Short mmCIF file of C-alpha atoms and ligand atoms in Angstrom, two decimals:
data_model
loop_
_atom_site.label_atom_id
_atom_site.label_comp_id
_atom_site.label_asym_id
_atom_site.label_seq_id
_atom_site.Cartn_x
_atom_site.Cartn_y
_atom_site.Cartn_z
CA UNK L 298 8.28 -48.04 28.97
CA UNK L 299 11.16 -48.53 26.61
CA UNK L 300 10.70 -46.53 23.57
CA UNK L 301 12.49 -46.83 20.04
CA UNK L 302 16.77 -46.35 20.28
CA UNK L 303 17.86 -43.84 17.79
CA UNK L 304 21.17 -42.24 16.41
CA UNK L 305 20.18 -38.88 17.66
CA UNK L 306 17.64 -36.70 19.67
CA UNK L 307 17.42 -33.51 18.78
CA UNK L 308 16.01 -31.39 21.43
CA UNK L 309 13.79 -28.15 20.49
CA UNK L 310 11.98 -27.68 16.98
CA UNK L 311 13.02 -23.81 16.26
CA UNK L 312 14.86 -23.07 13.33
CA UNK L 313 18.28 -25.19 14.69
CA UNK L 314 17.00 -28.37 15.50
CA UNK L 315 15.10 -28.51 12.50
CA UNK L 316 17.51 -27.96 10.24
CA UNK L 317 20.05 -30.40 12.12
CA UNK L 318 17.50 -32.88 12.25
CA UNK L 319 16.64 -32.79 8.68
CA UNK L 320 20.37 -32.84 7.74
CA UNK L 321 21.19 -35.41 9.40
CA UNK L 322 17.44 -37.86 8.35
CA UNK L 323 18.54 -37.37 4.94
CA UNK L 324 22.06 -38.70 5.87
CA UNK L 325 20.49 -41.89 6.93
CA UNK L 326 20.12 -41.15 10.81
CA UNK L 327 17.55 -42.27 12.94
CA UNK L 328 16.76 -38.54 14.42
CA UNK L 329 14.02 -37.96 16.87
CA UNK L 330 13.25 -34.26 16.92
CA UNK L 331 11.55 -33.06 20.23
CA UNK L 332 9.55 -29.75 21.68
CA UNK L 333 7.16 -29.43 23.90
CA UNK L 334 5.29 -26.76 21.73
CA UNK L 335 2.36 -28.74 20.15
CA UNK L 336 3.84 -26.94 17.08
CA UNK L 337 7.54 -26.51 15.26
CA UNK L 338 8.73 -23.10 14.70
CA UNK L 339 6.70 -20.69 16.90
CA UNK L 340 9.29 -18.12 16.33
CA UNK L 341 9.98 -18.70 13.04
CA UNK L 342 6.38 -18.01 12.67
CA UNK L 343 6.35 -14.37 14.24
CA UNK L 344 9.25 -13.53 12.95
CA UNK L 345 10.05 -10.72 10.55
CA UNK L 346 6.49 -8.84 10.84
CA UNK L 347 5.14 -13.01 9.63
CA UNK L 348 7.25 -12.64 6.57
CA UNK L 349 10.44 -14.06 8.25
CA UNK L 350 13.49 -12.41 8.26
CA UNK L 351 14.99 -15.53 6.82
CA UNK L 352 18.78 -14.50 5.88
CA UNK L 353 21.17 -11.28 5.64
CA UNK L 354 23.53 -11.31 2.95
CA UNK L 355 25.83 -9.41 5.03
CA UNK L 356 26.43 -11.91 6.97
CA UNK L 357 30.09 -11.88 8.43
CA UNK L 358 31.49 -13.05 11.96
CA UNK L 359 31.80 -9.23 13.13
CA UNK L 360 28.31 -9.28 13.01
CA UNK L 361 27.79 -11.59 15.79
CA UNK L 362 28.33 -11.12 19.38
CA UNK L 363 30.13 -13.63 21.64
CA UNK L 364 32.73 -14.42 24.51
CA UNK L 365 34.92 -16.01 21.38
CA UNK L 366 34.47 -13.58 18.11
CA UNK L 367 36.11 -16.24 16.31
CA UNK L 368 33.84 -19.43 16.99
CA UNK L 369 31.19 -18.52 14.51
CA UNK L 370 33.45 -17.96 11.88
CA UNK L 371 34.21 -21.72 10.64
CA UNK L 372 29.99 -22.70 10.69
CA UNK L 373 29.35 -19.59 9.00
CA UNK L 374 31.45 -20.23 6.03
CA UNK L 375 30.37 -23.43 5.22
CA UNK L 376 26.84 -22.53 5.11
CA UNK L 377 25.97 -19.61 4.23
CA UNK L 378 23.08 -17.39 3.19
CA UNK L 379 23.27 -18.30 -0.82
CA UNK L 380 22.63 -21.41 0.25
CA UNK L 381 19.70 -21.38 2.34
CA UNK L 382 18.35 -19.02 -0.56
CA UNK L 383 19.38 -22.03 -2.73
CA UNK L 384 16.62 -23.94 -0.93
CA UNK L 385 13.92 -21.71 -0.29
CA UNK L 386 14.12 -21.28 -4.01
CA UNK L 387 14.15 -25.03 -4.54
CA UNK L 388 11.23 -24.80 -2.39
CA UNK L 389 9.46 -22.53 -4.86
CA UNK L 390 9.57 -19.57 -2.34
CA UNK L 391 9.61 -15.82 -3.44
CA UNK L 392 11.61 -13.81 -1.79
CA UNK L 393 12.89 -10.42 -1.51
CA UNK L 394 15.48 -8.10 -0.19
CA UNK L 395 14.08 -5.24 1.90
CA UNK L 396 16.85 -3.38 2.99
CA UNK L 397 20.38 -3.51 4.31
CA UNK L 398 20.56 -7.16 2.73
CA UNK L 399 17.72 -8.51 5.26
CA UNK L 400 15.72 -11.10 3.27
CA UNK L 401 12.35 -11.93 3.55
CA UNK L 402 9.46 -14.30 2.14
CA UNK L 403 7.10 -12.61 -0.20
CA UNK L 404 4.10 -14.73 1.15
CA UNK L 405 4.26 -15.82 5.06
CA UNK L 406 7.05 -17.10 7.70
CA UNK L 407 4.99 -20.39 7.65
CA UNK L 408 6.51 -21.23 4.33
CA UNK L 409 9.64 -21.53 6.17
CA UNK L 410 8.29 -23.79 8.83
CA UNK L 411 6.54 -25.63 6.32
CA UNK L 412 10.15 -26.00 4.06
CA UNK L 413 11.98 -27.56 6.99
CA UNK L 414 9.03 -30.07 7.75
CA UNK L 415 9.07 -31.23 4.33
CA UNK L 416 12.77 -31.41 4.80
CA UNK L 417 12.65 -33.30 8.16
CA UNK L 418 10.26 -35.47 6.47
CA UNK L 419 12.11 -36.47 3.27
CA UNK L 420 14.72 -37.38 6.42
CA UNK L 421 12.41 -39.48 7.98
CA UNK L 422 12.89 -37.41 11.01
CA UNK L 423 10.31 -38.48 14.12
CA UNK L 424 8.34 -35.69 15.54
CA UNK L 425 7.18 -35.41 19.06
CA UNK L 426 5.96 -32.34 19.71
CA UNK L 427 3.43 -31.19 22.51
CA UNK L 428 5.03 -33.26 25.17
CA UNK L 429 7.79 -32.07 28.19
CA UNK L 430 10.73 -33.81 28.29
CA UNK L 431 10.85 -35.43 31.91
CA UNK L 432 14.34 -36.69 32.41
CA UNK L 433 17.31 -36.76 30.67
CA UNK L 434 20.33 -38.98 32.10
CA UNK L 435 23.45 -40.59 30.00
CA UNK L 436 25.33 -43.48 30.94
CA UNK L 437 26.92 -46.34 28.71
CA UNK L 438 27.32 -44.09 26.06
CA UNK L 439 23.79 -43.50 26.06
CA UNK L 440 21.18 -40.24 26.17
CA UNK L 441 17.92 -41.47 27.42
CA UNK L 442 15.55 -38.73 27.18
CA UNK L 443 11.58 -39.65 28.85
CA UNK L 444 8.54 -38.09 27.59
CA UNK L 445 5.34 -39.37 28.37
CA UNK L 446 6.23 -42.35 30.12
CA UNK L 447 8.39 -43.56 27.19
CA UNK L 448 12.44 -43.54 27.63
CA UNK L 449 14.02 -43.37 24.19
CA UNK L 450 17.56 -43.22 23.79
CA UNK L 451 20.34 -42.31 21.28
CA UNK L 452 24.13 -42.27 20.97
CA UNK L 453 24.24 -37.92 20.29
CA UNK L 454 22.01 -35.47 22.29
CA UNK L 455 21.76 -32.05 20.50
CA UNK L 456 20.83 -29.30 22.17
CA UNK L 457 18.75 -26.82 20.29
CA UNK L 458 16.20 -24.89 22.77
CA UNK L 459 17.41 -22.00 22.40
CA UNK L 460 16.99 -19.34 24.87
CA UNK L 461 14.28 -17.56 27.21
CA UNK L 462 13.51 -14.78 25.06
CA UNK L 463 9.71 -14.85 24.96
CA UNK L 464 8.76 -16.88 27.59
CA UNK L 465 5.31 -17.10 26.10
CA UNK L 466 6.30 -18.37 23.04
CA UNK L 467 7.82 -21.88 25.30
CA UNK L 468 10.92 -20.33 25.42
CA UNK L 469 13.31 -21.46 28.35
CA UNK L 470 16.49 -21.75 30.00
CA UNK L 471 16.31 -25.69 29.51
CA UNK L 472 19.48 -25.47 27.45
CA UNK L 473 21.45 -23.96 30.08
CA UNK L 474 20.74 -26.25 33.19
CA UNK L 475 21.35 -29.25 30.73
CA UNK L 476 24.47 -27.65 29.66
CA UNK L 477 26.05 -26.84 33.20
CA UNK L 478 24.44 -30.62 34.37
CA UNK L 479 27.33 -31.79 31.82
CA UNK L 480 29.94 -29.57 33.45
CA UNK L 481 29.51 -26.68 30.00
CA UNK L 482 30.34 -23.53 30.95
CA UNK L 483 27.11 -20.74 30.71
CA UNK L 484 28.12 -17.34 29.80
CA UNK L 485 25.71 -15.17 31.54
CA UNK L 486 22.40 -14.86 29.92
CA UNK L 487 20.67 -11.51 29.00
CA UNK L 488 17.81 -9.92 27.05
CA UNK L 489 19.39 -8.59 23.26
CA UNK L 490 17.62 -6.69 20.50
CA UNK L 491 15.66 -5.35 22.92
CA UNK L 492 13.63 -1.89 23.77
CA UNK L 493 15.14 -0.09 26.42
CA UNK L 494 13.38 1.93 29.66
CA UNK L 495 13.48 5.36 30.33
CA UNK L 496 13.30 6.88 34.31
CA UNK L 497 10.94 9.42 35.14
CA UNK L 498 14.07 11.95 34.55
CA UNK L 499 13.24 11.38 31.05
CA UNK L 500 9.45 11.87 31.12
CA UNK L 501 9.68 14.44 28.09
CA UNK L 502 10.94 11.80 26.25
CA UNK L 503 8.46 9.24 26.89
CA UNK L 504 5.99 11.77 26.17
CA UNK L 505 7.31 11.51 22.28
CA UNK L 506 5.61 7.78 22.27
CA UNK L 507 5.05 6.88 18.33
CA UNK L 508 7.64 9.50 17.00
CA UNK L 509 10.28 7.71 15.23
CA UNK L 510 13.56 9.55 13.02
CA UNK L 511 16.84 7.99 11.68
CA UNK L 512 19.64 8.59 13.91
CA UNK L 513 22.98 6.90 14.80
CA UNK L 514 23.35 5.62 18.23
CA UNK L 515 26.65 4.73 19.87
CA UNK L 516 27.72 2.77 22.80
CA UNK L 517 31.67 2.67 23.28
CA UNK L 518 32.80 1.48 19.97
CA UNK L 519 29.60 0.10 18.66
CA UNK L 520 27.22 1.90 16.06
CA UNK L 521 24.35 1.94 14.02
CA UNK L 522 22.47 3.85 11.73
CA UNK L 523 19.08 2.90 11.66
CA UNK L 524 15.51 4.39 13.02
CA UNK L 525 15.13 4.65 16.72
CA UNK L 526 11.13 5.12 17.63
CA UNK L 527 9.72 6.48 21.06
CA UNK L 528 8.21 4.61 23.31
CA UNK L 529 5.82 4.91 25.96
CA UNK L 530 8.55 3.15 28.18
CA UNK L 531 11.58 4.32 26.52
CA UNK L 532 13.60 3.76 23.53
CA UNK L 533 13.02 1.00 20.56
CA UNK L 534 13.22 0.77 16.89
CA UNK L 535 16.29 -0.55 14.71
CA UNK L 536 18.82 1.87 16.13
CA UNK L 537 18.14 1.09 19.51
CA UNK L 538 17.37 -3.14 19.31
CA UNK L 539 20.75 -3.15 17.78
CA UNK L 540 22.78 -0.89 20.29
CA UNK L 541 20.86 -2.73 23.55
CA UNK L 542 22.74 -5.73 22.85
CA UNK L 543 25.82 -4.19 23.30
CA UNK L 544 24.75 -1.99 26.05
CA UNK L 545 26.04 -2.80 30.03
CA UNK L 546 23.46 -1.36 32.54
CA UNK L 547 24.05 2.39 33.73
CA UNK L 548 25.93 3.44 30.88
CA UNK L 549 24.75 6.40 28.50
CA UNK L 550 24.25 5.69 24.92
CA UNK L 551 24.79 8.39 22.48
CA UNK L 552 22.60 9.15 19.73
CA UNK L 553 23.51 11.61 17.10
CA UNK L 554 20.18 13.49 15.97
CA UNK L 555 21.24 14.45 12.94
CA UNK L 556 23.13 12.08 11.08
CA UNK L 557 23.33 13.78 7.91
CA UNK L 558 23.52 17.55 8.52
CA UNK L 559 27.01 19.41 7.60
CA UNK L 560 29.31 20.06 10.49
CA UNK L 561 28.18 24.02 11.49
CA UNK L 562 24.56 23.33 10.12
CA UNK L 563 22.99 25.73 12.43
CA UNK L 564 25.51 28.47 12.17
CA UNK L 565 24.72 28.57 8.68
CA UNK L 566 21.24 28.18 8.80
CA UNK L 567 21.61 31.56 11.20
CA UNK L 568 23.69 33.53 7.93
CA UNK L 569 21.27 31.83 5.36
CA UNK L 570 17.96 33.05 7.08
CA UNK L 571 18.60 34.50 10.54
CA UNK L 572 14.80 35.48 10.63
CA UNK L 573 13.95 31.41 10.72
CA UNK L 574 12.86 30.01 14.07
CA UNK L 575 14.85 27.33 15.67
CA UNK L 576 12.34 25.18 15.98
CA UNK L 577 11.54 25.72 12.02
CA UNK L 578 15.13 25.15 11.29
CA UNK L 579 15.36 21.35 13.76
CA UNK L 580 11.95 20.55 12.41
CA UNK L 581 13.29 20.11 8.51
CA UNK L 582 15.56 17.32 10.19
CA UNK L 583 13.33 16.42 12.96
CA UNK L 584 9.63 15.53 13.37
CA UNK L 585 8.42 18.82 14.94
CA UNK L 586 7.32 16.62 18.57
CA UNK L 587 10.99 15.84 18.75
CA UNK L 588 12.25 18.84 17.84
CA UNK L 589 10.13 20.57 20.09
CA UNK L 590 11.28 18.50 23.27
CA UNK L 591 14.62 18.50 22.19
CA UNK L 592 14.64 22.31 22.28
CA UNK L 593 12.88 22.53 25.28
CA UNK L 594 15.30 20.09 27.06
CA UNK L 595 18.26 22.74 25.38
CA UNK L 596 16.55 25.53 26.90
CA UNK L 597 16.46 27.79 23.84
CA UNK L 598 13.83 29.16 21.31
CA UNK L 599 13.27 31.86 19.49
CA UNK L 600 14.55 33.55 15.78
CA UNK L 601 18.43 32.02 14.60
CA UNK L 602 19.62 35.30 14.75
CA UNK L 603 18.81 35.99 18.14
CA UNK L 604 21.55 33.11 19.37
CA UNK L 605 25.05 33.84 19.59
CA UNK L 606 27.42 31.57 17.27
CA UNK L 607 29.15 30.08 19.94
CA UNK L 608 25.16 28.64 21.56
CA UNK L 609 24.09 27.76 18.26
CA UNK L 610 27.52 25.10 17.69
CA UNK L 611 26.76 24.17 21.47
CA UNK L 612 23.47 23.18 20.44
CA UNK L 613 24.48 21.18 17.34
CA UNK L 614 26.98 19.23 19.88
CA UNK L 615 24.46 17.95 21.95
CA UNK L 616 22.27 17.25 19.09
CA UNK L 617 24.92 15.06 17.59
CA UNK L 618 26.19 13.24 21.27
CA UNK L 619 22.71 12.84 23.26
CA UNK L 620 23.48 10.93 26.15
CA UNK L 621 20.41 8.72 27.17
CA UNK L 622 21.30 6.54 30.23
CA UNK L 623 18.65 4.04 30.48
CA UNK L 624 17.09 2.79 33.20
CA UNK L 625 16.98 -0.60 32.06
CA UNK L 626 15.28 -3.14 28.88
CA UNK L 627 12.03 -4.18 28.41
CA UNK L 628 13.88 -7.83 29.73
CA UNK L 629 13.54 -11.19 28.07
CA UNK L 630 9.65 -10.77 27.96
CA UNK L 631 10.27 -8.48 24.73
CA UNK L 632 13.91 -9.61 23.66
CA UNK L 633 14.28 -10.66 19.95
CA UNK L 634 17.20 -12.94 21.44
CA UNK L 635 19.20 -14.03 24.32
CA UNK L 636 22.73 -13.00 24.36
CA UNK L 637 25.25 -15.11 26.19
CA UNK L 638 24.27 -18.77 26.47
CA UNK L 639 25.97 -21.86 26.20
CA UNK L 640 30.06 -21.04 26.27
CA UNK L 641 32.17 -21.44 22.89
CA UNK L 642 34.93 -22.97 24.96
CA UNK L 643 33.63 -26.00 25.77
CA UNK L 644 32.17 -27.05 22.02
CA UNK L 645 33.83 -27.71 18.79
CA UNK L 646 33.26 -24.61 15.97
CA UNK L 647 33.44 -27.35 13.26
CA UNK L 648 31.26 -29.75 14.67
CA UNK L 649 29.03 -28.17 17.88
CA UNK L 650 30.25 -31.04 20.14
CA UNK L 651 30.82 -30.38 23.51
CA UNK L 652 34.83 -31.33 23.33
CA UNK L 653 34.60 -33.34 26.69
CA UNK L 654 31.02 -34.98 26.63
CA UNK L 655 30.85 -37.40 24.01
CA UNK L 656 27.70 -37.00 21.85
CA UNK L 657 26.76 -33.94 23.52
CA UNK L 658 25.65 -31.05 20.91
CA UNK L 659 24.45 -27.34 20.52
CA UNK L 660 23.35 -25.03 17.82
CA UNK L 661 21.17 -22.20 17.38
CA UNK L 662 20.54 -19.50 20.03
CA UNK L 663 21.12 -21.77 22.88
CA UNK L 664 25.04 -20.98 21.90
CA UNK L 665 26.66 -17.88 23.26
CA UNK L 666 26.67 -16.33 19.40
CA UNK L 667 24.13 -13.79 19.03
CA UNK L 668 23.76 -11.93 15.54
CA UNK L 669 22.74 -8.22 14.87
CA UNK L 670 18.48 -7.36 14.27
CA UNK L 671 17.89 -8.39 10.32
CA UNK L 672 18.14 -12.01 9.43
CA UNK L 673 21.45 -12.73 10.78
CA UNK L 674 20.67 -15.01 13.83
CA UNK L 675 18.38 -17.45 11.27
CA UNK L 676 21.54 -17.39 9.65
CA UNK L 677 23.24 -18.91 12.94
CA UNK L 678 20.16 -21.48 13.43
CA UNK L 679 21.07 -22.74 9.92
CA UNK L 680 24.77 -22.50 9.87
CA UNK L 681 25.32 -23.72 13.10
CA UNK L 682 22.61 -26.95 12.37
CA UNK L 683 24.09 -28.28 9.13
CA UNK L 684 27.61 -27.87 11.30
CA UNK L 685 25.97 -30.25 14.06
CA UNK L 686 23.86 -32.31 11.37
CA UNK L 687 27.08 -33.03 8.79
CA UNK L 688 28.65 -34.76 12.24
CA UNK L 689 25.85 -36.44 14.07
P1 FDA B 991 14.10 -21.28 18.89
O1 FDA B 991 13.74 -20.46 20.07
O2 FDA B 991 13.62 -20.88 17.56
O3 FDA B 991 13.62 -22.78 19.11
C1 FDA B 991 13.76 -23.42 20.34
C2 FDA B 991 12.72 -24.50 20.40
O4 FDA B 991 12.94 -25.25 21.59
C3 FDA B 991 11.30 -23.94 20.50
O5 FDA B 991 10.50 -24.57 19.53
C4 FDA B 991 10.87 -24.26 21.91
O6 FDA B 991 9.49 -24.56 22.01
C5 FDA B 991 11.70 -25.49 22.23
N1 FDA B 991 11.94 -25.69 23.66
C6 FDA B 991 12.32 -24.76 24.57
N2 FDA B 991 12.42 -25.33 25.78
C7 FDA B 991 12.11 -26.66 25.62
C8 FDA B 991 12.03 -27.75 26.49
N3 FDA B 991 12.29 -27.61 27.80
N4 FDA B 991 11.67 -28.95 25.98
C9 FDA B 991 11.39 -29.10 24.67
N5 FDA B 991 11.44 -28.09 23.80
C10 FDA B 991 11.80 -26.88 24.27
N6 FDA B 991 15.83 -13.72 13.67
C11 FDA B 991 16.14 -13.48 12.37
O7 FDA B 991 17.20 -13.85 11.92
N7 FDA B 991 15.21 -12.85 11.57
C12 FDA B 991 14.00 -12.43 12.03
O8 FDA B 991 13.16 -11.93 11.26
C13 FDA B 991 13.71 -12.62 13.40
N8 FDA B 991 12.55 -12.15 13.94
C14 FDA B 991 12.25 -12.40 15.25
C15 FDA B 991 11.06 -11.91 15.78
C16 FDA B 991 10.73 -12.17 17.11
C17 FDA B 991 9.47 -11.60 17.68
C18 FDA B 991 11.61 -12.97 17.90
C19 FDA B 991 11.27 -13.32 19.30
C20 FDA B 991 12.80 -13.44 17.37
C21 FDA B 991 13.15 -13.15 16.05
N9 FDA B 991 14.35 -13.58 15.50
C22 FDA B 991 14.65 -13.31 14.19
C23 FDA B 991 15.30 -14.40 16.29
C24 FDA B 991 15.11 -15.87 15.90
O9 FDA B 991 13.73 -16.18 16.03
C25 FDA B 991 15.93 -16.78 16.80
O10 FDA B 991 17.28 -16.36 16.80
C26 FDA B 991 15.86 -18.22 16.31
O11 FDA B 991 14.51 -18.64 16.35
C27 FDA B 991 16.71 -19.14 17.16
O12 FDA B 991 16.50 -20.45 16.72
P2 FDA B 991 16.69 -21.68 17.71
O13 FDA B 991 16.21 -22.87 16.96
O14 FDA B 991 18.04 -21.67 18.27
O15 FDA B 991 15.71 -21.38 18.91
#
């Protein structure tokens, strides 16, 4: 059955395709916006703890990962997060800034959702949600997209399913096997912001489970000072979401324990109070389960005074470089988001059009541009949908 012929379909209802579908309704296109969740948003929804990490005012191109460190630089600067506060405040939503410029709602993610419904709406945008998209072909300078036995068509297809972190959420690869069916390149998907594994070698470790300390972790030239927490399975918390997507399998990260102690802290803590355990002295930096396993994988204990100078700097060394290799992630099942994705090098960073398929679009997470933990890849959903929706 032939169903209605608009100017665009925009495929996916996460945070990118309803922001380019609203942008573009309220420029007078006929946008039909598409998921097969019966419901926009589902991520939107979980995210930040329910109170949505919504924005970062931080937000610079070095803080995004991609093939092209460039690309998101252009989208980024011509929407950026003043003005998404501009209209979750013309929204009448509270808001406020929890740390390292992450901002959140006061109330509940769903008044996000709810904002870019009332957006899409004011648009006019068409919703069909709830129902798998069957087939997707182009020909005459034509998408024609079937869902439930009805083909509708429209000059611009936009990509905006983002990725397969969270499978159970309806996340899926559908963005890349439509991409590479146009001939787009894929740059090689892979689970980011996510916990990593320990092996048995590190059962101590995993023994730790719960125990969480600030610490800064480093991989090659990448760092971060944030919490890392313990894990039944491994490693997770700020410190370590942030590092993993940077981290290539069977490397060692490095995490320094003690971030803010004085270079030769334990040499003198030994003059200051040489009668003070070891254990006493890591445990005033240290929750005392940590500090415990930590000495026990050093192989020392006992008074200060009773270690030699030369041990005691040998100890603050590995302290400050522990080399974790992990055995792996926890995979897409418990990513944040996918790195990789869609490659830069076959779209436009002004516009999101694939430069040789006419019409052809895609924003959001589906991209290969993947921002750090705390607001900064909602940042990319909008930025990179009022790019797409300014030019559809
Ligand atoms: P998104 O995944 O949001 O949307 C894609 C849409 O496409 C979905 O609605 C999906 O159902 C639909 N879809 C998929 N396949 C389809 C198909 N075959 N047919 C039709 N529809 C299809 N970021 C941040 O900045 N701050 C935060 O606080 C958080 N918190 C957070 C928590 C958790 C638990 C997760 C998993 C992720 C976050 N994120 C985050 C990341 C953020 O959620 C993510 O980067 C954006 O949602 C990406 O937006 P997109 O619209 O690109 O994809």
């Amino acid at each position: 059955m032939n169903g209605q012929a608009f100017d665009a379909i925009v495929l996916g209802a996460g945070a990118a395709g309803l922001m380019a579908a609203a942008v573009a309704g309220q420029r007078g296109k006929r946008v039909l916006l598409v998921d097969h969740n019966p419901e926009a948003g589902r991520k939107i929804l979980i995210s930040g703890g329910g109170r949505c990490n919504f924005t970062n005012l931080g937000t610079a191109p070095d803080r995004y990962l991609s093939d092209n460190l460039h690309f998101a630089k252009s989208a980024l600067s011509r929407y950026t997060p003043r003005d998404f506060i501009d209209l979750v405040e013309a929204h009448g939503i509270a808001w406020h800034e929890k740390t390292l410029g992450q901002l959140f709602c006061d109330g509940s993610a769903r008044q996000i959702v709810a904002l870019l419904l009332e957006e899409c709406a004011k648009g006019q945008v068409r919703l069909a949600f709830g129902e798998p998209v069957s087939h997707i072909d182009y020909g005459d300078g034509l998408y024609r997209v079937m869902m439930a036995g009805t083909r509708h068509t429209a000059p611009v297809l936009v990509i905006a399913t983002g990725g397969p972190s969270i499978p159970k959420l309806g996340a899926s690869g559908f963005a890349y096997d439509l991409a590479r069916r146009f001939d787009l390149g894929v740059i090689q998907p892979r689970p980011a912001l996510v916990p990593f594994t320990l092996g048995e070698d590190e059962a101590l470790f995993r023994e730790l489970s719960g125990v969480s300390t600030e610490v800064e972790v480093h991989w090659k030239k990448a760092h971060f000072r944030e919490a890392a927490l313990f894990t039944h399975r491994g490693l997770s918390g700020p410190a370590m979401l942030q590092i993993s997507s940077y981290w290539q399998h069977r490397t060692p990260i490095q995490v320094d324990f003690v971030p803010d102690a004085a270079r030769g802290w334990l040499v003198d803590a030994k003059r200051a109070a040489p009668r003070q355990t070891l254990r006493r002295t890591l445990a005033e930096r240290l929750p005392e389960r940590l500090a415990d396993a930590l000495l026990d994988k050093l192989g020392m204990a006992g008074e200060l005074g009773a270690q030699g100078d030369r041990a005691l700097v040998r100890a603050e060394e590995a302290l400050r470089r522990w080399a974790f290799t992990p055995n792996g992630t926890e995979g897409f099942a418990k990513a944040e988001v996918t790195a990789g994705g869609i490659a830069t090098a076959g779209l436009s960073s002004q516009t999101m059009e694939a430069r040789k398929v006419p019409g052809l679009y895609a924003i959001g997470e589906a991209v290969d541009v993947t921002g750090w933990l705390g607001g900064y890849n909602f940042q990319w959903a909008w930025a990179s949908a009022v790019a797409c929706g300014r030019a559809i």
